mmCIF file of C-alpha atoms in Angstrom:
data_model
loop_
_atom_site.group_PDB
_atom_site.id
_atom_site.type_symbol
_atom_site.label_atom_id
_atom_site.label_comp_id
_atom_site.label_asym_id
_atom_site.label_seq_id
_atom_site.Cartn_x
_atom_site.Cartn_y
_atom_site.Cartn_z
ATOM 1 C CA MET A 159 0.000 0.000 0.000
ATOM 2 C CA SER A 160 1.247 3.502 -0.755
ATOM 3 C CA ILE A 161 0.034 7.055 -0.372
ATOM 4 C CA GLU A 162 0.365 9.863 -2.868
ATOM 5 C CA THR A 163 1.329 13.154 -1.277
ATOM 6 C CA GLN A 164 1.709 16.559 -2.881
ATOM 7 C CA ASN A 165 5.433 16.092 -3.254
ATOM 8 C CA SER A 166 6.294 12.436 -2.909
ATOM 9 C CA ARG A 167 5.129 8.892 -3.005
ATOM 10 C CA ILE A 168 6.244 6.896 0.009
ATOM 11 C CA THR A 169 5.426 3.295 0.825
ATOM 12 C CA LEU A 170 3.845 2.736 4.207
ATOM 13 C CA PRO A 171 5.465 0.099 6.415
ATOM 14 C CA PHE A 172 2.198 -1.300 7.754
ATOM 15 C CA HIS A 173 0.713 -2.619 4.554
ATOM 16 C CA LYS A 174 -1.001 -5.939 4.185
ATOM 17 C CA ALA A 175 0.888 -8.819 2.633
ATOM 18 C CA HIS A 176 -0.476 -8.103 -0.872
ATOM 19 C CA HIS A 177 2.707 -7.943 -2.910
ATOM 20 C CA PRO A 178 4.335 -11.188 -4.021
ATOM 21 C CA GLY A 179 6.770 -12.691 -1.576
ATOM 22 C CA GLU A 180 5.716 -10.743 1.530
ATOM 23 C CA ARG A 181 4.075 -13.737 3.163
ATOM 24 C CA GLN A 182 7.166 -15.840 2.489
ATOM 25 C CA GLN A 183 9.394 -13.099 3.879
ATOM 26 C CA ARG A 184 7.371 -12.993 7.096
ATOM 27 C CA ILE A 185 7.607 -16.746 7.467
ATOM 28 C CA ALA A 186 11.355 -16.586 6.845
ATOM 29 C CA TRP A 187 11.706 -13.793 9.422
ATOM 30 C CA THR A 188 9.788 -15.807 12.013
ATOM 31 C CA LEU A 189 11.920 -18.889 11.429
ATOM 32 C CA PHE A 190 15.153 -16.878 11.386
ATOM 33 C CA LEU A 191 14.472 -14.994 14.602
ATOM 34 C CA SER A 192 13.109 -18.063 16.391
ATOM 35 C CA SER A 193 16.192 -20.056 15.415
ATOM 36 C CA GLY A 194 18.434 -17.273 16.689
ATOM 37 C CA ALA A 195 16.622 -17.063 20.024
ATOM 38 C CA LEU A 196 16.780 -20.843 20.385
ATOM 39 C CA ALA A 197 20.510 -20.811 19.609
ATOM 40 C CA VAL A 198 21.142 -18.130 22.251
ATOM 41 C CA TRP A 199 19.154 -20.110 24.801
ATOM 42 C CA THR A 200 20.994 -23.339 23.942
ATOM 43 C CA LEU A 201 24.457 -21.774 24.148
ATOM 44 C CA PHE A 202 23.992 -19.675 27.276
ATOM 45 C CA ARG A 203 21.199 -21.291 29.287
ATOM 46 C CA ALA A 204 23.671 -22.630 31.853
ATOM 47 C CA ASP A 205 24.542 -19.032 32.747
ATOM 48 C CA PHE A 206 20.997 -17.637 32.526
ATOM 49 C CA TRP A 207 18.886 -16.685 35.490
ATOM 50 C CA MET A 208 15.321 -15.387 35.672
ATOM 51 C CA TRP A 209 15.894 -11.824 34.437
ATOM 52 C CA GLN A 210 18.045 -12.948 31.540
ATOM 53 C CA TYR A 211 15.242 -15.241 30.373
ATOM 54 C CA ILE A 212 12.830 -12.320 30.676
ATOM 55 C CA LEU A 213 15.203 -10.057 28.748
ATOM 56 C CA LEU A 214 15.622 -12.625 25.962
ATOM 57 C CA GLY A 215 11.852 -12.988 25.741
ATOM 58 C CA LEU A 216 11.300 -9.235 25.538
ATOM 59 C CA TRP A 217 13.923 -8.809 22.812
ATOM 60 C CA TYR A 218 12.410 -11.719 20.879
ATOM 61 C CA ALA A 219 8.877 -10.301 21.107
ATOM 62 C CA GLY A 220 9.975 -6.756 20.193
ATOM 63 C CA LEU A 221 12.103 -7.774 17.223
ATOM 64 C CA MET A 222 9.432 -10.168 16.003
ATOM 65 C CA TRP A 223 6.721 -7.487 16.119
ATOM 66 C CA PHE A 224 8.814 -4.869 14.321
ATOM 67 C CA GLY A 225 9.997 -7.346 11.713
ATOM 68 C CA LEU A 226 6.509 -8.604 10.913
ATOM 69 C CA ARG A 227 4.991 -5.123 10.763
ATOM 70 C CA TRP A 228 7.842 -3.192 9.195
ATOM 71 C CA PRO A 229 9.659 -4.767 6.206
ATOM 72 C CA SER A 230 12.407 -2.112 6.279
ATOM 73 C CA PHE A 231 13.307 -3.196 9.805
ATOM 74 C CA ARG A 232 14.056 -6.712 8.600
ATOM 75 C CA LEU A 233 16.603 -5.363 6.128
ATOM 76 C CA LEU A 234 18.130 -3.145 8.824
ATOM 77 C CA PHE A 235 18.472 -6.072 11.213
ATOM 78 C CA LEU A 236 20.221 -8.181 8.597
ATOM 79 C CA ALA A 237 22.524 -5.282 7.664
ATOM 80 C CA VAL A 238 23.519 -4.761 11.302
ATOM 81 C CA LEU A 239 24.197 -8.485 11.695
ATOM 82 C CA ALA A 240 26.289 -8.558 8.512
ATOM 83 C CA ILE A 241 28.378 -5.451 9.271
ATOM 84 C CA GLY A 242 28.761 -6.220 12.952
ATOM 85 C CA GLY A 243 29.502 -9.863 12.202
ATOM 86 C CA ILE A 244 32.385 -8.955 9.896
ATOM 87 C CA GLY A 245 33.943 -6.650 12.504
ATOM 88 C CA VAL A 246 33.565 -9.151 15.337
ATOM 89 C CA GLY A 247 34.807 -11.940 13.079
ATOM 90 C CA LEU A 248 37.986 -10.033 12.219
ATOM 91 C CA TYR A 249 38.745 -9.616 15.909
ATOM 92 C CA GLN A 250 37.989 -13.297 16.550
ATOM 93 C CA LEU A 251 40.465 -14.226 13.810
ATOM 94 C CA GLY A 252 43.199 -12.272 15.585
ATOM 95 C CA TYR A 253 43.245 -9.135 13.469
ATOM 96 C CA THR A 254 43.669 -5.699 15.028
ATOM 97 C CA PRO A 255 43.533 -2.137 13.676
ATOM 98 C CA HIS A 256 47.339 -2.276 13.504
ATOM 99 C CA ASN A 257 47.476 -5.135 11.012
ATOM 100 C CA SER A 258 44.142 -4.781 9.213
ATOM 101 C CA LEU A 259 43.225 -1.780 7.076
ATOM 102 C CA ALA A 260 39.585 -2.923 7.102
ATOM 103 C CA LEU A 261 39.471 -2.698 10.893
ATOM 104 C CA ARG A 262 41.429 0.527 11.069
ATOM 105 C CA TYR A 263 39.357 2.487 8.577
ATOM 106 C CA PHE A 264 35.921 0.889 8.743
ATOM 107 C CA PHE A 265 35.169 -1.993 11.092
ATOM 108 C CA HIS A 266 36.762 -0.506 14.215
ATOM 109 C CA SER A 267 33.934 0.968 16.290
ATOM 110 C CA ASN A 268 35.340 4.501 16.358
ATOM 111 C CA ALA A 269 35.866 4.479 12.595
ATOM 112 C CA MET A 270 32.332 3.233 12.121
ATOM 113 C CA PHE A 271 30.980 6.020 14.323
ATOM 114 C CA TYR A 272 32.793 8.565 12.155
ATOM 115 C CA TRP A 273 31.169 7.034 9.078
ATOM 116 C CA MET A 274 27.853 7.243 10.921
ATOM 117 C CA SER A 275 28.544 10.929 11.574
ATOM 118 C CA ALA A 276 29.180 11.539 7.877
ATOM 119 C CA ALA A 277 25.892 9.831 7.013
ATOM 120 C CA ILE A 278 24.037 11.972 9.574
ATOM 121 C CA VAL A 279 25.502 15.201 8.155
ATOM 122 C CA LEU A 280 24.569 14.291 4.574
ATOM 123 C CA SER A 281 21.156 13.037 5.628
ATOM 124 C CA ALA A 282 20.396 16.294 7.455
ATOM 125 C CA VAL A 283 21.460 18.245 4.370
ATOM 126 C CA GLY A 284 19.215 16.083 2.175
ATOM 127 C CA TYR A 285 16.185 16.628 4.396
ATOM 128 C CA TYR A 286 16.901 20.362 4.536
ATOM 129 C CA LEU A 287 17.085 20.595 0.742
ATOM 130 C CA TYR A 288 13.800 18.728 0.538
ATOM 131 C CA LEU A 289 12.055 20.992 3.057
ATOM 132 C CA PHE A 290 13.360 24.354 1.885
ATOM 133 C CA LEU A 291 13.856 23.780 -1.847
ATOM 134 C CA GLY A 292 11.465 20.926 -2.526
ATOM 135 C CA ARG A 293 14.133 18.676 -4.027
ATOM 136 C CA GLU A 294 12.656 15.187 -4.096
ATOM 137 C CA GLY A 295 15.960 13.518 -4.941
ATOM 138 C CA ALA A 296 17.650 15.112 -1.941
ATOM 139 C CA GLY A 297 14.819 13.914 0.285
ATOM 140 C CA ARG A 298 15.201 10.350 -0.970
ATOM 141 C CA TRP A 299 18.960 10.428 -0.370
ATOM 142 C CA GLY A 300 18.400 11.912 3.067
ATOM 143 C CA HIS A 301 16.098 8.993 3.831
ATOM 144 C CA ARG A 302 18.598 6.396 2.584
ATOM 145 C CA LEU A 303 21.511 7.952 4.433
ATOM 146 C CA ALA A 304 19.430 8.033 7.611
ATOM 147 C CA TRP A 305 19.034 4.266 7.294
ATOM 148 C CA ALA A 306 22.779 3.953 6.693
ATOM 149 C CA ALA A 307 23.495 5.958 9.854
ATOM 150 C CA VAL A 308 21.252 3.672 11.915
ATOM 151 C CA ALA A 309 22.900 0.533 10.553
ATOM 152 C CA LEU A 310 26.407 1.893 11.160
ATOM 153 C CA GLY A 311 25.537 3.079 14.651
ATOM 154 C CA PHE A 312 24.086 -0.198 15.898
ATOM 155 C CA ALA A 313 26.703 -2.326 14.128
ATOM 156 C CA GLY A 314 29.438 -0.120 15.619
ATOM 157 C CA LEU A 315 28.010 -0.640 19.106
ATOM 158 C CA ALA A 316 27.986 -4.410 18.558
ATOM 159 C CA ILE A 317 31.638 -4.304 17.493
ATOM 160 C CA ARG A 318 32.517 -2.033 20.413
ATOM 161 C CA TRP A 319 31.025 -4.620 22.768
ATOM 162 C CA GLN A 320 33.534 -7.119 21.369
ATOM 163 C CA GLU A 321 36.316 -4.550 21.729
ATOM 164 C CA THR A 322 35.614 -4.142 25.454
ATOM 165 C CA TYR A 323 36.969 -7.666 25.919
ATOM 166 C CA LEU A 324 40.279 -6.946 24.159
ATOM 167 C CA GLY A 325 41.964 -4.908 26.901
ATOM 168 C CA HIS A 326 41.198 -7.550 29.487
ATOM 169 C CA PRO A 327 38.463 -10.216 29.567
ATOM 170 C CA SER A 328 37.085 -8.788 32.816
ATOM 171 C CA TRP A 329 36.480 -5.429 31.121
ATOM 172 C CA GLY A 330 33.798 -6.801 28.804
ATOM 173 C CA HIS A 331 30.522 -4.891 29.049
ATOM 174 C CA ILE A 332 27.683 -3.489 26.997
ATOM 175 C CA PRO A 333 28.974 -0.188 25.515
ATOM 176 C CA VAL A 334 26.629 2.265 27.259
ATOM 177 C CA SER A 335 28.881 3.288 30.141
ATOM 178 C CA ASN A 336 29.890 6.880 29.292
ATOM 179 C CA LEU A 337 28.673 9.917 27.368
ATOM 180 C CA TYR A 338 30.438 8.821 24.186
ATOM 181 C CA ASP A 339 28.759 5.430 24.084
ATOM 182 C CA VAL A 340 25.290 6.655 24.964
ATOM 183 C CA MET A 341 25.403 9.477 22.425
ATOM 184 C CA VAL A 342 25.933 6.858 19.712
ATOM 185 C CA LEU A 343 22.969 4.930 21.108
ATOM 186 C CA PHE A 344 20.896 8.123 21.206
ATOM 187 C CA CYS A 345 21.695 9.052 17.592
ATOM 188 C CA ALA A 346 20.931 5.606 16.184
ATOM 189 C CA THR A 347 17.776 5.082 18.262
ATOM 190 C CA THR A 348 16.327 8.518 17.538
ATOM 191 C CA ILE A 349 16.815 8.162 13.781
ATOM 192 C CA LEU A 350 15.312 4.657 13.848
ATOM 193 C CA PHE A 351 12.140 5.796 15.593
ATOM 194 C CA TYR A 352 11.946 8.831 13.325
ATOM 195 C CA LEU A 353 12.102 6.571 10.252
ATOM 196 C CA PHE A 354 9.335 4.499 11.785
ATOM 197 C CA HIS A 355 7.132 7.592 11.959
ATOM 198 C CA GLU A 356 8.242 8.839 8.542
ATOM 199 C CA GLU A 357 7.062 5.709 6.813
ATOM 200 C CA ARG A 358 3.941 5.466 8.951
ATOM 201 C CA THR A 359 2.854 9.024 8.122
ATOM 202 C CA ALA A 360 4.092 9.034 4.500
ATOM 203 C CA SER A 361 5.851 12.390 4.900
ATOM 204 C CA ARG A 362 9.523 13.400 4.980
ATOM 205 C CA GLY A 363 9.121 16.987 6.153
ATOM 206 C CA LEU A 364 9.715 16.198 9.826
ATOM 207 C CA GLY A 365 13.164 14.842 8.943
ATOM 208 C CA ALA A 366 14.418 18.411 8.510
ATOM 209 C CA PHE A 367 13.701 18.915 12.220
ATOM 210 C CA VAL A 368 14.793 15.567 13.673
ATOM 211 C CA LEU A 369 18.023 14.957 11.710
ATOM 212 C CA PRO A 370 19.564 18.379 12.506
ATOM 213 C CA LEU A 371 18.787 17.729 16.189
ATOM 214 C CA VAL A 372 20.547 14.370 15.921
ATOM 215 C CA LEU A 373 23.430 16.166 14.179
ATOM 216 C CA VAL A 374 23.868 18.391 17.245
ATOM 217 C CA ALA A 375 24.072 15.255 19.396
ATOM 218 C CA ASP A 376 26.553 13.769 16.938
ATOM 219 C CA ILE A 377 28.774 16.870 17.104
ATOM 220 C CA PHE A 378 28.745 16.511 20.894
ATOM 221 C CA LEU A 379 29.678 12.841 20.448
ATOM 222 C CA VAL A 380 32.707 13.692 18.307
ATOM 223 C CA TRP A 381 33.718 16.459 20.719
ATOM 224 C CA VAL A 382 33.681 14.337 23.890
ATOM 225 C CA GLY A 383 35.586 11.637 22.039
ATOM 226 C CA ALA A 384 38.313 13.978 20.774
ATOM 227 C CA ALA A 385 38.565 16.419 23.689
ATOM 228 C CA TYR A 386 38.048 14.060 26.635
ATOM 229 C CA HIS A 387 39.136 10.755 25.060
ATOM 230 C CA LEU A 388 35.879 9.063 26.024
ATOM 231 C CA ASN A 389 36.187 7.028 22.831
ATOM 232 C CA ARG A 390 38.800 4.953 24.626
ATOM 233 C CA ILE A 391 37.476 1.829 26.309
ATOM 234 C CA GLN A 392 38.049 1.783 30.059
ATOM 235 C CA PRO A 393 37.131 -0.743 32.782
ATOM 236 C CA LEU A 394 33.813 -0.149 34.476
ATOM 237 C CA ILE A 395 33.637 1.425 37.901
ATOM 238 C CA PRO A 396 32.036 -0.893 40.516
ATOM 239 C CA ALA A 397 28.625 0.823 40.451
ATOM 240 C CA LEU A 398 28.286 0.083 36.718
ATOM 241 C CA GLN A 399 29.286 -3.566 36.965
ATOM 242 C CA SER A 400 25.698 -4.732 36.964
ATOM 243 C CA PHE A 401 23.300 -6.729 34.845
ATOM 244 C CA TRP A 402 20.765 -3.931 35.245
ATOM 245 C CA MET A 403 22.794 -1.598 33.025
ATOM 246 C CA LYS A 404 21.902 -3.810 30.044
ATOM 247 C CA ILE A 405 18.193 -3.019 30.369
ATOM 248 C CA HIS A 406 18.006 0.289 32.258
ATOM 249 C CA VAL A 407 20.100 2.321 29.821
ATOM 250 C CA PRO A 408 18.586 1.064 26.518
ATOM 251 C CA ALA A 409 15.069 1.532 27.904
ATOM 252 C CA MET A 410 15.925 5.084 28.979
ATOM 253 C CA PHE A 411 17.257 5.968 25.543
ATOM 254 C CA ILE A 412 14.204 4.623 23.766
ATOM 255 C CA ALA A 413 12.293 7.074 25.970
ATOM 256 C CA TYR A 414 14.680 9.954 25.228
ATOM 257 C CA ALA A 415 14.481 9.283 21.482
ATOM 258 C CA ASN A 416 10.702 9.487 21.474
ATOM 259 C CA PHE A 417 10.621 12.588 23.692
ATOM 260 C CA TYR A 418 12.965 14.386 21.283
ATOM 261 C CA ILE A 419 10.921 13.366 18.257
ATOM 262 C CA ALA A 420 7.816 14.668 20.047
ATOM 263 C CA ALA A 421 9.561 17.993 20.696
ATOM 264 C CA MET A 422 10.500 18.382 17.038
ATOM 265 C CA ALA A 423 6.996 17.375 15.977
ATOM 266 C CA GLY A 424 5.700 20.068 18.331
ATOM 267 C CA LEU A 425 7.920 22.681 16.672
ATOM 268 C CA ALA A 426 6.820 21.477 13.235
ATOM 269 C CA TYR A 427 3.177 21.740 14.332
ATOM 270 C CA LEU A 428 3.634 25.357 15.426
ATOM 271 C CA LEU A 429 5.368 26.317 12.174
ATOM 272 C CA LYS A 430 2.847 24.420 10.064
ATOM 273 C CA GLY A 431 -0.031 26.172 11.803
ATOM 274 C CA ARG A 432 1.568 29.541 11.183
ATOM 275 C CA ALA A 433 2.197 28.675 7.529
ATOM 276 C CA GLU A 434 -1.446 27.720 7.041
ATOM 277 C CA HIS A 435 -2.450 31.213 8.099
ATOM 278 C CA ARG A 436 0.295 33.146 6.318
ATOM 279 C CA GLY A 437 1.163 30.812 3.479
ATOM 280 C CA GLY A 438 4.583 29.453 2.543
ATOM 281 C CA PHE A 439 6.398 26.290 1.548
ATOM 282 C CA LEU A 440 6.034 24.702 4.998
ATOM 283 C CA GLN A 441 2.318 24.405 4.383
ATOM 284 C CA LYS A 442 2.976 21.944 1.552
ATOM 285 C CA ARG A 443 5.979 19.986 2.812
ATOM 286 C CA LEU A 444 5.180 19.336 6.467
ATOM 287 C CA PRO A 445 2.721 16.635 7.546
ATOM 288 C CA ASP A 446 -0.874 17.598 8.260
ATOM 289 C CA LEU A 447 -1.596 19.149 11.646
ATOM 290 C CA GLN A 448 -3.648 16.121 12.650
ATOM 291 C CA VAL A 449 -0.755 13.804 11.775
ATOM 292 C CA LEU A 450 1.708 15.946 13.741
ATOM 293 C CA ASP A 451 -0.654 16.082 16.714
ATOM 294 C CA SER A 452 -0.960 12.295 16.622
ATOM 295 C CA THR A 453 2.827 11.953 16.350
ATOM 296 C CA ILE A 454 3.329 14.174 19.407
ATOM 297 C CA SER A 455 0.945 12.212 21.594
ATOM 298 C CA GLY A 456 2.033 8.804 20.280
ATOM 299 C CA THR A 457 5.749 9.361 20.780
ATOM 300 C CA ILE A 458 5.245 10.823 24.248
ATOM 301 C CA MET A 459 3.034 7.907 25.233
ATOM 302 C CA LEU A 460 5.649 5.387 24.081
ATOM 303 C CA GLY A 461 8.479 7.402 25.622
ATOM 304 C CA PHE A 462 6.605 7.679 28.917
ATOM 305 C CA LEU A 463 6.062 3.910 29.013
ATOM 306 C CA PHE A 464 9.771 3.204 28.544
ATOM 307 C CA PHE A 465 10.822 6.042 30.856
ATOM 308 C CA THR A 466 8.629 4.622 33.633
ATOM 309 C CA ALA A 467 10.053 1.136 33.135
ATOM 310 C CA ALA A 468 13.620 2.492 33.017
ATOM 311 C CA THR A 469 13.100 4.510 36.205
ATOM 312 C CA ILE A 470 11.798 1.457 38.065
ATOM 313 C CA LEU A 471 14.709 -0.635 36.784
ATOM 314 C CA GLY A 472 17.095 2.146 37.799
ATOM 315 C CA ALA A 473 15.672 2.079 41.313
ATOM 316 C CA VAL A 474 16.272 -1.671 41.504
ATOM 317 C CA TRP A 475 19.829 -1.127 40.233
ATOM 318 C CA ALA A 476 20.369 1.617 42.828
ATOM 319 C CA ALA A 477 19.238 -0.717 45.585
ATOM 320 C CA LYS A 478 21.766 -3.300 44.439
ATOM 321 C CA ALA A 479 24.614 -0.788 44.008
ATOM 322 C CA TRP A 480 24.038 1.726 46.796
ATOM 323 C CA GLY A 481 21.675 0.016 49.219
ATOM 324 C CA GLY A 482 18.534 2.089 48.590
ATOM 325 C CA PHE A 483 15.885 2.427 45.892
ATOM 326 C CA TRP A 484 15.795 6.245 46.027
ATOM 327 C CA SER A 485 18.223 8.782 47.459
ATOM 328 C CA TRP A 486 17.132 12.095 45.869
ATOM 329 C CA ASP A 487 20.348 12.141 43.878
ATOM 330 C CA PRO A 488 20.265 14.982 41.267
ATOM 331 C CA LYS A 489 19.789 12.482 38.421
ATOM 332 C CA GLU A 490 16.950 10.778 40.251
ATOM 333 C CA THR A 491 15.329 14.102 41.111
ATOM 334 C CA TRP A 492 15.424 15.296 37.510
ATOM 335 C CA ALA A 493 14.128 11.929 36.319
ATOM 336 C CA LEU A 494 11.138 12.477 38.612
ATOM 337 C CA ILE A 495 10.653 15.978 37.177
ATOM 338 C CA VAL A 496 10.675 14.556 33.630
ATOM 339 C CA TRP A 497 8.220 11.815 34.642
ATOM 340 C CA LEU A 498 5.823 14.312 36.251
ATOM 341 C CA ASN A 499 6.080 16.618 33.232
ATOM 342 C CA TYR A 500 5.037 13.948 30.745
ATOM 343 C CA ALA A 501 2.509 12.433 33.149
ATOM 344 C CA GLY A 502 0.900 15.876 33.236
ATOM 345 C CA PHE A 503 0.938 15.987 29.432
ATOM 346 C CA LEU A 504 -0.807 12.633 29.123
ATOM 347 C CA HIS A 505 -3.328 13.564 31.823
ATOM 348 C CA ALA A 506 -4.182 16.809 30.033
ATOM 349 C CA ARG A 507 -4.440 14.942 26.751
ATOM 350 C CA GLY A 508 -6.544 12.054 28.039
ATOM 351 C CA GLN A 509 -8.725 13.637 30.725
ATOM 352 C CA ARG A 510 -8.930 17.279 29.643
ATOM 353 C CA HIS A 511 -8.876 16.484 25.917
ATOM 354 C CA TRP A 512 -6.269 19.144 25.222
ATOM 355 C CA GLN A 513 -4.795 19.076 21.755
ATOM 356 C CA GLY A 514 -3.356 21.340 19.108
ATOM 357 C CA ARG A 515 -1.137 24.334 19.865
ATOM 358 C CA PRO A 516 -1.046 24.055 23.691
ATOM 359 C CA MET A 517 0.179 20.455 23.497
ATOM 360 C CA ALA A 518 2.649 21.319 20.741
ATOM 361 C CA TRP A 519 4.117 24.056 22.930
ATOM 362 C CA TRP A 520 4.200 21.661 25.893
ATOM 363 C CA ALA A 521 6.054 19.004 23.894
ATOM 364 C CA PHE A 522 8.527 21.535 22.476
ATOM 365 C CA ILE A 523 9.312 23.293 25.773
ATOM 366 C CA SER A 524 9.749 19.893 27.434
ATOM 367 C CA LEU A 525 12.931 19.645 25.359
ATOM 368 C CA VAL A 526 14.635 21.822 27.989
ATOM 369 C CA VAL A 527 13.590 19.574 30.883
ATOM 370 C CA VAL A 528 14.515 16.289 29.245
ATOM 371 C CA THR A 529 17.832 17.650 27.909
ATOM 372 C CA PHE A 530 18.925 18.770 31.354
ATOM 373 C CA CYS A 531 18.032 15.357 32.764
ATOM 374 C CA PHE A 532 19.851 13.640 29.912
ATOM 375 C CA ILE A 533 23.049 15.701 29.742
ATOM 376 C CA GLY A 534 22.884 18.691 32.062
ATOM 377 C CA VAL A 535 22.882 16.707 35.287
ATOM 378 C CA ASP A 536 25.879 14.686 34.135
ATOM 379 C CA LEU A 537 27.805 17.781 33.059
ATOM 380 C CA PHE A 538 27.046 20.234 35.828
ATOM 381 C CA LEU A 539 25.827 18.395 38.930
ATOM 382 C CA GLY A 540 27.474 15.830 41.168
ATOM 383 C CA GLY A 541 25.950 13.076 43.204
ATOM 384 C CA LEU A 542 25.968 9.336 42.811
ATOM 385 C CA HIS A 543 25.824 9.672 39.016
ATOM 386 C CA SER A 544 28.997 11.759 38.881
ATOM 387 C CA TYR A 545 30.651 9.080 36.733
ATOM 388 C CA GLY A 546 28.826 10.731 33.835
ATOM 389 C CA LYS A 547 30.653 14.040 34.265
ATOM 390 C CA LEU A 548 33.376 15.102 31.849
#
C-alpha cells in the first residue's frame, strides 16, 4: 500500500501482505528470529537466570513485532548483523587495527561512528534541501543515508562490545557506560524511531527537524571523544558492573528518542499552523496538523512507558549498588521531574482532551527539561551519578 502526497510517493510500512513474496518473507523472518533465540538459549542457558530469560523474551517479542509489521526493519536487522559480524569476526580471527586496514578504517567501532557521523551530516542536508527547496531527490537520499546511519551506529556498538573484551576479559561490558557510548545509542535510536514515523505518516518533512537535532548530538559525540578521550574503552567502575545496566540504559534511551521526536513534531506543528495562516512552503511539505498532533501524543506515550520502566529498573539497580531504591540524587530528582512533566501531558491529553497548539508548545518546551536530565545533570551536577561528568 502507498500514499500519494503533494510532493512524494512513500510506501507505508504497515501494509497488508499483498505484494508477491511478503508472506514468504514474514515466514522466513519468524523462522530466522526463532532459530536465533533458540541458539542463544541453547548456548547460554547454563549461565541464565530469571531476568536474563525475561530479557531474551522481551527482545524476541519486540524484534518479532517490528519485523513482521515493518519490512524495512528486517533489512536493517540483517545489515547490522552482517556489518557487525564482519567486525567481530575479524577480531575473533586475531586481526587488530594495527594489522588490518579494514578494521582501522571501517570496522573498528570509532571508525564506524565517524562514518555514521558523515551519514548523519549528509542526511540532514538532504532533508533540509527537501524541506526548503522541494528537491525530491535530496529527500530520498536523506532517507537512505538516515538508514545507513542507523545501521552503522548499531553495528558499531555491537563491534565495540567485542572490543571491550580486548583490553582484558574482565572489562567486557555493553557499551553504554559513558557519554560517548550513549550518544551513539541516542543518535541511532532517535533516527530509527523517526524513520518508523516517517514511513507510517508518508511524509519526509519532519526529517528536517529531527536529523539536525541528531546532528547536534553527533557533534557533541565527536567532541567528547576527541577532547576528553571518552572514545577509549576503560574498565567499568564498581557501580556500573551490573546486569541492570543492560536493560536500564537502553530503555531510557528509547524514551529519550521518542521525547525528542515529540519535541521536534511540536515545533513542526507550530510552524505548520503559522504557515497555514500566512502561506509558505512549509504548508505543503510538512505533515498535516492532525498527523503531527498524533505523532506528538504517540511518541510521548511510548516514551513515557519506557521512561517509567527504566526509572523502576534504575531504582532496583540503585538498591543493588548503593543500598537504597531512592536517594534524591540529582539524576533521580530530575528523572522524577521529567516523569511528572510527561505524566501531566498525558493527563491533560486524556482527561482534559487538550490538543493542538497548547500540546505542541508543551512538547517543544519539554525539550529543555529532558535535555537537562539527559546531559545537564551529568555535566554540571554531582551526586551518585557523577561518573557521567566530563
